[in-house]
Amino acid sequence: MDLRSELLKSIWYGFTALDLERSGKVSKSQLKVLSHNLCTVLCIPHDPVALEEHFRDDDDGPVSSQGYMPYLNKYILDKVVEGSFIKENVDELCWTLTAKKNYRPDKNSCSVVPERDAFRLWCLFNFLSEDKYPLVMVPDEVEYLLKKICMAMSVELNCVELEDFLSQDTVQQGGITVWGFLDLMNSGKITRGIDKDIISMAVEEVYREIVGDVLKEGYLWKKGQLRRNWKERWFTLRPSYLSYYTGEDRKDCQGSIVLDENCCVEVLPDRDGKRCMFCLKTLSKTYEMSASDTKQRQEWTTAEAAGPAGGAGAQAGRAGAPEGGPEAGPGPPGAGRAEAAAAVRAAPAGPGGPAAGGRGGEERGGGKTCIPEREDRLHLRSLLWQARVSMQAEMALKEEEAQRQKKRIQELEEMQKRLEEALQQEIKARLDEEAFRLAQAGLLAEEEEKMKALMSLQEEQEEYILKTQREKQELKQEMEAKSRALEEAQRQLEEVRANRHRVDQDVVPFRSRFSSALWPRQAAQRKLRQASTNVKHWNVQMNRLMRPIGPGEKRPSLGSSFSTFQVPSQRDPGLRLIRRA
């Protein structure tokens, strides 16, 4: 199926979504908006002049699909360049338009597929549907698609539910529409008891394989071209090129390798600490890669060595009618499988079949054999042999796929056990963490009490320090006051000494004059004292002479004779001046 047919299928849904009255016609304003959005997602230049001329307002009424097709072919589809736009963006635009009108799942149902999965199922339906409008799918194609999805989920298809759905009158008469197919998926009859995440993974895998043309994808180690270091990349192999990204989400594309007849794949020996190495050689570069094991290396080398021809064959096998050989795989019902089924139906059921009749006729004819009948019999045997080989190859592939699915189930069970163990360990770790948190809370409470006690001690120390500082300040002020008083006393003492010295200096002349004035008086006093002494002596002598002392008589008192004698009072003015000084 070419690109134009794929785009027309999606645009048909967008056109019918704008037909609100179901009359087969759409208003011009809506078609202008649709055309403008199509030019945007298809990355082609807008032609507003042609748009306005084609959809003039003076035209009569809305436009039908036959009236819109000339403009769509001439101004949009003829300008489309393959590879210049993203096909998924066009599908999302048309899905958004048609889902608002036609897709109304039961929000309360627990089996409704997510919006993204419904979009991918819609794209798969468009890809596998007949190129006739309205778009429908034949029951065989629906069965093929459901088998692919169930195979990706590692479950068996519920054929009873599928047969009940296919036996409806509307399905038998007009085929299966995409909305009926989505209702079947949302009913839960096919996916009963399966987790939504598993369904989403299976739908994405089938979508990328059929619609996205992905032959193989996975993680590989790639050696850099400049720095020559190894980095793990997510590789996606398509029929004509090999892309690699930083992660599985495929958001950051690091490069793309074009695959043509000049490319070749070689297996390399282990080196640089890497095993299961191989290289992809082009005319300009050599890309070295390393797989996780030998099986993965064999799958990658086989898929890459097939090149564009192998990719195209695989694409044709998925989109059309595959041959019944071992390489075709479980494809949709087509010409090869129809011929094999016809051969099986034409094969003889037993001894009484056409072959036996031929042999009886040969015997009755006495050994004469009809040459055309023999050729028909040989052709029938070849068809039977081809059908048997095809069925055996298909059975082998199914058995291999079943083994892979069984191994995958075992891996998932082991992963579930590991996850449960990890969950138990996490629960234990959380309990230990809770106990540690409680212990830490106790320690924090103790530390808080100690901190409070320490703060109280610190406050007391601060108060004591402040008190000591205040006392020290008071002592210092007192010492300063005393020092000031001492300095004042010393100053006053110095002043007194200075005054005394000045007084002494002033008194010296007076002393000399006083001493000279007092000298005659002192001489007179000395003379007077000498005279009084002489008088006393003479009085004693006279008393002795005047009265002799007899035996037994008392000696008369000496002072009685001189009682009337008195020393004159010293009232000399010079003496008073000396005393004052």
Coordinates of C-alpha atoms in Angstrom, one line a residue:
M1 CA 0.0 0.0 0.0
D2 CA 1.5 3.3 -1.1
L3 CA 1.7 6.5 1.0
R4 CA -1.1 8.2 -0.8
S5 CA -3.6 5.4 0.0
E6 CA -2.5 5.5 3.7
L7 CA -3.0 9.2 3.9
L8 CA -6.4 9.1 2.2
K9 CA -7.6 6.5 4.8
S10 CA -6.8 8.9 7.7
I11 CA -8.1 12.0 5.8
W12 CA -11.3 10.1 5.1
Y13 CA -12.0 9.7 8.8
G14 CA -11.2 13.4 9.3
F15 CA -13.6 14.4 6.5
T16 CA -16.5 12.2 7.8
A17 CA -15.9 13.5 11.3
L18 CA -16.8 17.0 10.1
D19 CA -20.0 15.8 8.5
L20 CA -22.2 16.4 11.5
E21 CA -25.5 15.9 9.6
R22 CA -24.3 12.7 8.0
S23 CA -25.2 14.0 4.6
G24 CA -21.9 13.3 2.9
K25 CA -21.0 17.0 2.7
V26 CA -18.9 19.4 4.8
S27 CA -19.1 23.1 5.1
K28 CA -16.4 25.2 3.3
S29 CA -15.1 26.8 6.5
Q30 CA -14.5 23.5 8.1
L31 CA -12.7 22.2 5.0
K32 CA -10.5 25.3 5.0
V33 CA -9.4 24.6 8.6
L34 CA -8.9 20.9 7.7
S35 CA -6.8 21.7 4.7
H36 CA -4.7 24.2 6.6
N37 CA -4.0 21.7 9.4
L38 CA -3.1 19.0 6.8
C39 CA -0.6 21.3 5.2
T40 CA 0.9 22.0 8.6
V41 CA 1.3 18.3 9.6
L42 CA 2.5 17.3 6.1
C43 CA 5.1 20.0 6.1
I44 CA 4.1 21.5 2.8
P45 CA 3.7 25.3 2.0
H46 CA 0.2 26.8 2.4
D47 CA -1.5 28.2 -0.7
P48 CA -4.1 30.6 0.7
V49 CA -4.9 31.9 -2.8
A50 CA -5.8 28.5 -4.2
L51 CA -7.7 27.7 -1.0
E52 CA -9.8 30.8 -1.2
E53 CA -10.4 30.3 -5.0
H54 CA -11.4 26.7 -4.6
F55 CA -13.7 27.3 -1.6
R56 CA -15.3 30.6 -2.6
D57 CA -18.2 31.7 -0.5
D58 CA -20.4 32.2 -3.6
D59 CA -20.4 28.5 -4.3
D60 CA -23.6 26.7 -3.6
G61 CA -23.8 24.8 -0.3
P62 CA -21.3 22.5 1.4
V63 CA -18.8 20.3 -0.4
S64 CA -19.0 16.6 -0.8
S65 CA -16.0 14.2 -0.8
Q66 CA -16.0 14.1 -4.6
G67 CA -15.8 17.9 -4.7
Y68 CA -13.0 18.0 -2.2
M69 CA -10.9 15.3 -3.8
P70 CA -9.6 17.5 -6.7
Y71 CA -8.2 20.2 -4.4
L72 CA -6.9 17.5 -2.0
N73 CA -5.0 15.7 -4.8
K74 CA -3.7 18.8 -6.6
Y75 CA -2.7 21.1 -3.7
I76 CA -1.9 18.7 -0.9
L77 CA -1.2 15.1 -1.9
D78 CA 0.7 15.9 -5.0
K79 CA 3.1 18.1 -3.0
V80 CA 3.8 15.5 -0.3
V81 CA 7.4 14.4 -0.1
E82 CA 8.0 11.0 1.6
G83 CA 10.3 11.4 4.6
S84 CA 9.7 15.1 5.0
F85 CA 6.9 14.7 7.6
I86 CA 5.9 12.3 10.4
K87 CA 3.0 10.0 9.4
E88 CA 2.0 9.6 13.1
N89 CA 1.2 13.4 13.3
V90 CA -1.3 13.1 10.4
D91 CA -2.9 10.1 12.1
E92 CA -3.2 11.9 15.4
L93 CA -4.8 14.9 13.7
C94 CA -7.4 12.7 12.0
W95 CA -7.9 10.6 15.1
T96 CA -8.6 13.7 17.2
L97 CA -11.3 14.8 14.8
T98 CA -13.0 11.4 14.4
A99 CA -12.7 10.3 18.0
K100 CA -14.7 13.2 19.3
K101 CA -17.6 12.3 17.2
N102 CA -17.5 8.5 17.0
Y103 CA -15.4 7.1 19.9
R104 CA -17.5 7.0 23.1
P105 CA -16.2 4.3 25.4
D106 CA -17.8 3.5 28.8
K107 CA -15.8 5.5 31.3
N108 CA -17.0 3.4 34.2
S109 CA -15.9 0.1 32.6
C110 CA -12.6 -1.3 34.0
S111 CA -11.7 -2.9 30.7
V112 CA -11.6 0.2 28.5
V113 CA -8.2 0.5 26.7
P114 CA -6.3 3.8 27.2
E115 CA -6.7 6.6 24.7
R116 CA -3.2 6.0 23.3
D117 CA -3.8 2.3 22.8
A118 CA -7.2 3.1 21.1
F119 CA -5.3 5.4 18.7
R120 CA -2.8 2.7 17.8
L121 CA -5.6 0.1 17.3
W122 CA -7.2 2.6 15.0
C123 CA -4.0 3.0 13.0
L124 CA -3.6 -0.8 12.8
F125 CA -7.2 -1.1 11.6
N126 CA -6.6 1.5 8.8
F127 CA -3.4 -0.3 7.7
L128 CA -5.0 -3.7 7.4
S129 CA -8.5 -2.6 6.2
E130 CA -9.5 -2.9 2.6
D131 CA -8.9 0.1 0.3
K132 CA -12.6 0.7 -0.1
Y133 CA -14.8 3.2 1.5
P134 CA -16.3 3.1 4.0
L135 CA -13.3 1.3 5.5
V136 CA -14.0 -2.1 6.9
M137 CA -12.0 -5.3 7.7
V138 CA -12.8 -8.8 6.8
P139 CA -13.1 -11.3 9.7
D140 CA -9.8 -13.1 8.7
E141 CA -7.8 -9.9 9.0
V142 CA -9.5 -9.2 12.4
E143 CA -8.5 -12.7 13.6
Y144 CA -5.0 -12.1 12.3
L145 CA -4.7 -8.8 14.2
L146 CA -6.1 -10.2 17.4
K147 CA -3.8 -13.2 17.2
K148 CA -0.8 -10.9 16.8
I149 CA -1.9 -8.9 19.9
C150 CA -2.5 -12.1 22.0
M151 CA 0.8 -13.5 20.8
A152 CA 2.6 -10.4 22.1
M153 CA 0.8 -10.8 25.4
S154 CA 1.7 -14.5 25.6
V155 CA -1.9 -15.6 25.8
E156 CA -4.2 -17.7 23.7
L157 CA -6.9 -16.0 21.7
N158 CA -10.5 -16.7 23.0
C159 CA -11.9 -18.1 19.8
V160 CA -15.4 -18.6 21.2
E161 CA -15.9 -14.9 22.0
L162 CA -14.4 -14.0 18.6
E163 CA -16.7 -16.4 16.8
D164 CA -19.7 -15.0 18.6
F165 CA -18.7 -11.5 17.6
L166 CA -18.0 -12.5 13.9
S167 CA -21.3 -14.4 13.7
Q168 CA -23.4 -11.2 14.1
D169 CA -25.5 -10.2 11.1
T170 CA -23.9 -6.7 10.7
V171 CA -20.4 -8.2 10.6
Q172 CA -21.4 -10.9 8.1
Q173 CA -23.1 -8.4 5.8
G174 CA -21.0 -5.2 5.8
G175 CA -17.7 -6.2 7.5
I176 CA -16.2 -4.9 10.7
T177 CA -15.8 -1.2 11.2
V178 CA -13.1 0.3 13.4
W179 CA -15.7 1.4 16.0
G180 CA -17.0 -2.1 16.3
F181 CA -13.5 -3.4 16.6
L182 CA -12.7 -0.9 19.4
D183 CA -16.0 -1.9 21.1
L184 CA -14.8 -5.5 21.0
M185 CA -11.5 -4.5 22.6
N186 CA -13.2 -2.4 25.3
S187 CA -15.7 -5.1 26.1
G188 CA -12.9 -7.1 27.7
K189 CA -13.9 -10.4 26.0
I190 CA -10.5 -10.7 24.4
T191 CA -8.4 -9.2 27.1
R192 CA -10.2 -10.5 30.2
G193 CA -8.0 -10.8 33.2
I194 CA -5.0 -9.1 31.6
D195 CA -3.3 -6.1 33.1
K196 CA -3.7 -2.8 31.1
D197 CA 0.1 -2.3 31.1
I198 CA 0.6 -5.7 29.4
I199 CA -2.1 -4.8 26.8
S200 CA -0.5 -1.4 26.1
M201 CA 2.9 -3.1 25.6
A202 CA 1.4 -5.7 23.3
V203 CA -0.5 -3.1 21.2
E204 CA 2.7 -0.9 21.0
E205 CA 4.7 -3.9 19.9
V206 CA 2.3 -4.9 17.1
Y207 CA 1.8 -1.2 16.1
R208 CA 5.6 -0.7 15.7
E209 CA 5.9 -4.0 13.8
I210 CA 3.1 -3.5 11.3
V211 CA 2.6 0.3 11.0
G212 CA 6.1 1.4 12.0
D213 CA 7.9 -1.2 9.8
V214 CA 10.2 -2.1 12.7
L215 CA 12.0 -5.3 11.9
K216 CA 13.9 -5.5 15.2
E217 CA 14.8 -3.2 18.1
G218 CA 16.7 -3.5 21.3
Y219 CA 19.8 -2.3 23.2
L220 CA 23.3 -2.7 21.7
W221 CA 26.7 -1.4 22.6
K222 CA 28.1 0.9 19.9
K223 CA 31.7 2.1 19.5
G224 CA 32.0 5.8 18.8
Q225 CA 33.5 7.1 15.5
L226 CA 35.6 9.9 17.0
R227 CA 36.2 9.2 20.7
R228 CA 36.2 5.4 20.2
N229 CA 34.4 4.8 23.4
W230 CA 31.6 2.3 24.0
K231 CA 28.0 3.5 24.7
E232 CA 24.8 1.6 25.1
R233 CA 22.2 2.7 22.5
W234 CA 18.6 1.7 21.6
F235 CA 18.7 0.5 18.0
T236 CA 15.6 0.3 15.7
L237 CA 15.9 -1.6 12.5
R238 CA 13.7 -0.7 9.6
P239 CA 13.8 -2.0 6.0
S240 CA 15.9 0.9 4.6
Y241 CA 17.8 2.3 7.6
L242 CA 19.0 1.6 11.2
S243 CA 18.5 4.3 13.8
Y244 CA 19.9 4.4 17.3
Y245 CA 18.8 6.5 20.2
T246 CA 20.0 7.3 23.8
G247 CA 17.1 5.5 25.4
E248 CA 14.1 3.2 24.8
D249 CA 11.7 6.2 24.6
R250 CA 13.3 7.1 21.2
K251 CA 13.2 10.8 21.9
D252 CA 16.9 11.7 21.3
C253 CA 18.0 10.2 17.9
Q254 CA 21.8 10.0 17.8
G255 CA 22.1 8.9 14.2
S256 CA 20.8 6.8 11.4
I257 CA 22.6 4.3 9.1
V258 CA 21.2 3.9 5.5
L259 CA 21.0 0.3 4.5
D260 CA 21.5 -0.5 0.8
E261 CA 23.1 -3.1 -1.4
N262 CA 26.6 -1.8 -0.5
C263 CA 26.2 -2.6 3.2
C264 CA 27.6 -5.8 4.7
V265 CA 27.7 -7.4 8.2
E266 CA 30.7 -9.2 9.6
V267 CA 31.2 -11.0 12.9
L268 CA 34.2 -9.8 14.9
P269 CA 36.2 -11.5 17.6
D270 CA 35.9 -10.4 21.2
R271 CA 38.1 -7.5 22.2
D272 CA 38.2 -4.3 24.3
G273 CA 36.4 -6.1 27.0
K274 CA 33.3 -6.6 24.8
R275 CA 31.9 -9.9 23.6
C276 CA 29.5 -11.0 20.8
M277 CA 30.8 -8.2 18.5
F278 CA 29.9 -7.6 14.9
C279 CA 30.3 -4.7 12.5
L280 CA 28.1 -3.0 9.9
K281 CA 30.2 -1.8 6.9
T282 CA 29.0 1.0 4.6
L283 CA 30.9 2.7 1.8
S284 CA 32.0 5.5 4.1
K285 CA 32.1 4.1 7.6
T286 CA 32.3 1.0 9.7
Y287 CA 30.1 0.7 12.8
E288 CA 31.2 -1.7 15.5
M289 CA 28.6 -3.1 17.8
S290 CA 28.3 -5.6 20.6
A291 CA 25.3 -7.7 21.6
S292 CA 24.4 -9.2 25.0
D293 CA 24.7 -12.8 23.8
T294 CA 25.4 -14.9 20.7
K295 CA 21.7 -15.4 20.0
Q296 CA 21.1 -11.6 19.9
R297 CA 24.1 -11.2 17.7
Q298 CA 22.8 -13.8 15.3
E299 CA 19.4 -12.2 15.1
W300 CA 20.8 -8.7 14.5
T301 CA 23.3 -9.9 11.9
T302 CA 20.6 -11.9 10.1
A303 CA 18.2 -9.0 10.1
E304 CA 20.7 -6.4 9.0
A305 CA 22.2 -8.7 6.3
A306 CA 18.7 -9.1 4.8
G307 CA 19.0 -5.4 3.7
P308 CA 16.3 -3.5 2.0
A309 CA 15.1 -6.6 0.0
G310 CA 14.5 -8.6 3.2
G311 CA 12.8 -5.6 4.8
A312 CA 10.6 -5.1 1.8
G313 CA 9.7 -8.8 1.8
A314 CA 8.8 -8.7 5.5
Q315 CA 6.7 -5.5 4.9
A316 CA 4.9 -7.2 2.0
G317 CA 4.3 -10.2 4.2
R318 CA 2.7 -8.1 6.9
A319 CA 0.7 -5.9 4.5
G320 CA -0.4 -8.3 1.9
A321 CA -0.5 -12.0 1.3
P322 CA 2.6 -13.9 2.4
E323 CA 3.9 -17.1 0.8
G324 CA 3.6 -20.3 2.9
G325 CA 7.3 -20.7 3.4
P326 CA 9.2 -20.8 6.7
E327 CA 10.5 -17.2 6.3
A328 CA 7.0 -15.7 5.9
G329 CA 6.0 -16.3 9.5
P330 CA 2.4 -16.0 10.8
G331 CA 1.1 -13.5 8.3
P332 CA -2.5 -12.5 7.5
P333 CA -4.6 -14.6 5.3
G334 CA -3.5 -14.2 1.7
A335 CA -2.9 -15.9 -1.6
G336 CA -0.3 -18.4 -0.4
R337 CA -2.4 -19.6 2.5
A338 CA -5.6 -19.6 0.3
E339 CA -3.8 -21.9 -2.3
A340 CA -2.6 -24.2 0.5
A341 CA -6.1 -24.4 1.9
A342 CA -7.5 -25.1 -1.5
A343 CA -5.0 -27.8 -2.0
V344 CA -5.8 -29.3 1.4
R345 CA -9.5 -29.2 0.5
A346 CA -8.8 -30.8 -2.9
A347 CA -6.6 -33.6 -1.3
P348 CA -8.2 -37.1 -1.2
A349 CA -9.7 -38.0 2.1
G350 CA -9.1 -41.7 1.9
P351 CA -8.9 -44.8 -0.2
G352 CA -12.1 -43.9 -2.0
G353 CA -10.9 -40.5 -3.3
P354 CA -9.9 -39.4 -6.7
A355 CA -6.4 -41.0 -6.5
A356 CA -7.9 -44.4 -5.7
G357 CA -10.3 -44.0 -8.5
G358 CA -7.4 -43.2 -10.8
R359 CA -5.5 -46.3 -9.7
G360 CA -8.6 -48.5 -10.2
G361 CA -9.2 -47.1 -13.7
E362 CA -5.5 -47.7 -14.4
E363 CA -5.8 -51.3 -13.3
R364 CA -9.0 -51.8 -15.3
G365 CA -7.4 -50.3 -18.3
G366 CA -4.8 -53.0 -18.4
G367 CA -1.9 -50.7 -17.5
K368 CA -2.8 -47.9 -19.9
T369 CA -2.6 -44.6 -18.0
C370 CA -4.0 -41.2 -19.1
I371 CA -1.2 -38.7 -19.2
P372 CA -3.2 -35.6 -18.3
E373 CA -4.7 -37.4 -15.3
R374 CA -1.2 -38.3 -14.2
E375 CA 0.0 -34.7 -14.6
D376 CA -3.0 -33.6 -12.5
R377 CA -2.1 -36.1 -9.9
L378 CA 1.5 -35.0 -9.8
H379 CA 0.5 -31.3 -9.6
L380 CA -1.9 -32.2 -6.7
R381 CA 0.8 -34.0 -4.9
S382 CA 3.2 -31.0 -5.3
L383 CA 0.5 -28.8 -3.9
L384 CA -0.1 -31.1 -1.0
W385 CA 3.7 -31.2 -0.3
Q386 CA 3.9 -27.4 -0.4
A387 CA 0.9 -27.1 1.9
R388 CA 2.4 -29.7 4.3
V389 CA 5.8 -27.9 4.2
S390 CA 4.1 -24.6 4.8
M391 CA 2.0 -26.0 7.7
Q392 CA 5.1 -27.6 9.2
A393 CA 7.1 -24.4 9.0
E394 CA 4.2 -22.5 10.5
M395 CA 3.9 -25.1 13.3
A396 CA 7.6 -24.9 13.9
L397 CA 7.4 -21.1 14.1
K398 CA 4.5 -21.3 16.4
E399 CA 6.2 -23.9 18.6
E400 CA 9.3 -21.7 18.7
E401 CA 7.2 -18.7 19.5
A402 CA 5.4 -20.7 22.3
Q403 CA 8.8 -21.7 23.7
R404 CA 9.9 -18.1 23.7
Q405 CA 6.6 -17.0 25.3
K406 CA 7.0 -19.8 27.9
K407 CA 10.6 -18.7 28.6
R408 CA 9.3 -15.1 28.8
I409 CA 6.6 -16.2 31.3
Q410 CA 9.2 -17.9 33.4
E411 CA 11.4 -14.8 33.3
L412 CA 8.4 -12.7 34.3
E413 CA 7.7 -15.1 37.2
E414 CA 11.3 -15.0 38.3
M415 CA 11.2 -11.2 38.0
Q416 CA 8.0 -11.2 40.1
K417 CA 9.7 -13.3 42.8
R418 CA 12.6 -10.9 42.8
L419 CA 10.3 -8.0 43.0
E420 CA 8.5 -9.6 45.9
E421 CA 11.8 -10.2 47.6
A422 CA 12.8 -6.7 46.9
L423 CA 9.5 -5.5 48.3
Q424 CA 10.0 -7.5 51.5
Q425 CA 13.4 -6.1 51.8
E426 CA 12.1 -2.6 51.3
I427 CA 9.4 -3.2 53.9
K428 CA 12.0 -4.5 56.4
A429 CA 14.3 -1.6 55.5
R430 CA 11.4 0.8 56.2
L431 CA 10.6 -0.8 59.5
D432 CA 14.3 -0.6 60.4
E433 CA 14.3 3.0 59.3
E434 CA 11.2 3.7 61.4
A435 CA 12.9 2.1 64.5
F436 CA 16.0 4.1 63.8
R437 CA 13.9 7.2 63.4
L438 CA 12.3 6.6 66.8
A439 CA 15.7 6.0 68.4
Q440 CA 17.0 9.1 66.7
A441 CA 13.9 11.0 68.0
G442 CA 14.7 9.8 71.5
L443 CA 18.3 10.9 71.2
L444 CA 17.2 14.2 69.8
A445 CA 14.9 14.6 72.8
E446 CA 17.8 13.9 75.2
E447 CA 20.0 16.2 73.2
E448 CA 17.3 18.9 73.5
E449 CA 17.1 18.4 77.3
K450 CA 20.9 18.7 77.5
M451 CA 20.8 21.7 75.3
K452 CA 18.2 23.3 77.5
A453 CA 20.4 22.6 80.6
L454 CA 23.4 23.9 78.8
M455 CA 21.5 27.0 77.8
S456 CA 20.5 27.6 81.4
L457 CA 24.1 27.2 82.5
Q458 CA 25.2 29.5 79.7
E459 CA 22.6 32.1 80.9
E460 CA 23.8 31.8 84.5
Q461 CA 27.4 32.2 83.3
E462 CA 26.4 35.2 81.3
E463 CA 24.6 36.7 84.3
Y464 CA 27.7 36.0 86.5
I465 CA 30.0 37.5 83.8
L466 CA 27.7 40.6 83.6
K467 CA 27.7 40.9 87.4
T468 CA 31.5 40.5 87.6
Q469 CA 31.8 43.1 84.8
R470 CA 29.6 45.5 86.6
E471 CA 31.6 45.0 89.9
K472 CA 34.8 45.4 88.0
Q473 CA 33.4 48.6 86.4
E474 CA 32.4 49.9 89.8
L475 CA 35.8 49.0 91.3
K476 CA 37.5 50.7 88.4
Q477 CA 35.3 53.8 88.8
E478 CA 36.1 53.8 92.5
M479 CA 39.8 53.4 91.9
E480 CA 39.6 56.2 89.3
A481 CA 37.8 58.4 91.9
K482 CA 40.4 57.6 94.5
S483 CA 43.2 58.2 92.1
R484 CA 41.6 61.5 91.2
A485 CA 41.3 62.4 95.0
L486 CA 44.9 61.3 95.5
E487 CA 46.0 63.5 92.6
E488 CA 44.0 66.3 94.1
A489 CA 45.5 65.8 97.6
Q490 CA 49.0 65.7 96.0
R491 CA 48.2 68.8 94.1
Q492 CA 47.0 70.5 97.3
L493 CA 50.1 69.2 99.2
E494 CA 52.3 70.6 96.5
E495 CA 50.4 73.9 96.8
V496 CA 50.8 73.8 100.6
R497 CA 54.5 73.1 100.2
A498 CA 54.9 75.8 97.7
N499 CA 53.0 78.2 100.0
R500 CA 55.2 77.1 103.0
H501 CA 58.3 77.6 101.0
R502 CA 57.1 81.1 100.0
V503 CA 56.3 81.8 103.7
D504 CA 59.7 80.5 104.7
Q505 CA 61.3 82.7 102.2
D506 CA 59.3 85.6 103.5
V507 CA 60.0 84.8 107.2
V508 CA 63.8 84.5 106.9
P509 CA 64.5 88.3 107.1
F510 CA 62.2 88.6 110.0
R511 CA 64.0 85.8 111.9
S512 CA 67.3 87.5 111.5
R513 CA 65.9 90.8 112.8
F514 CA 64.0 89.0 115.6
S515 CA 67.1 87.2 116.6
S516 CA 69.1 90.4 116.7
A517 CA 66.4 92.1 118.7
L518 CA 66.1 89.3 121.2
W519 CA 69.9 89.0 121.9
P520 CA 70.1 91.8 124.6
R521 CA 67.1 90.4 126.4
Q522 CA 68.6 87.0 126.4
A523 CA 71.7 88.4 127.9
A524 CA 69.7 90.3 130.5
Q525 CA 67.8 87.0 131.3
R526 CA 71.1 85.2 131.7
K527 CA 72.3 87.9 134.0
L528 CA 69.1 87.8 135.9
R529 CA 69.2 84.1 136.3
Q530 CA 72.8 84.5 137.5
A531 CA 71.8 87.2 139.9
S532 CA 69.0 85.1 141.3
T533 CA 71.4 82.2 141.7
N534 CA 73.8 84.5 143.5
V535 CA 71.0 85.8 145.7
K536 CA 70.0 82.3 146.6
H537 CA 73.5 81.5 147.5
W538 CA 74.0 84.5 149.5
N539 CA 70.7 84.0 151.3
V540 CA 71.9 80.5 152.3
Q541 CA 75.1 81.8 153.5
M542 CA 73.5 84.6 155.5
N543 CA 71.1 82.2 157.1
R544 CA 73.9 80.1 158.2
L545 CA 75.7 83.0 159.7
M546 CA 72.8 84.6 161.4
R547 CA 71.6 81.5 163.4
P548 CA 73.8 78.8 164.4
I549 CA 72.3 75.3 164.3
G550 CA 72.2 73.6 167.6
P551 CA 72.0 69.9 168.4
G552 CA 68.6 68.5 168.0
E553 CA 67.1 71.5 166.2
K554 CA 65.3 71.5 162.9
R555 CA 66.7 73.4 160.1
P556 CA 64.6 76.3 159.1
S557 CA 63.1 76.5 155.6
L558 CA 65.3 78.5 153.3
G559 CA 62.4 79.8 151.2
S560 CA 60.7 81.5 154.1
S561 CA 63.4 84.3 154.1
F562 CA 62.9 84.9 150.5
S563 CA 59.2 84.5 150.2
T564 CA 58.8 88.0 149.2
F565 CA 61.2 87.7 146.3
Q566 CA 59.7 87.2 143.0
V567 CA 61.0 87.1 139.5
P568 CA 59.7 89.9 137.5
S569 CA 57.3 88.9 134.8
Q570 CA 58.6 88.7 131.3
R571 CA 56.4 91.3 129.5
D572 CA 59.0 92.3 127.0
P573 CA 57.4 93.1 123.6
G574 CA 60.3 91.4 121.8
L575 CA 59.7 88.2 123.6
R576 CA 56.0 88.1 122.6
L577 CA 57.0 88.6 118.9
I578 CA 59.4 85.6 119.1
R579 CA 56.7 83.4 120.6
R580 CA 54.2 84.3 117.8
A581 CA 56.7 83.4 115.2

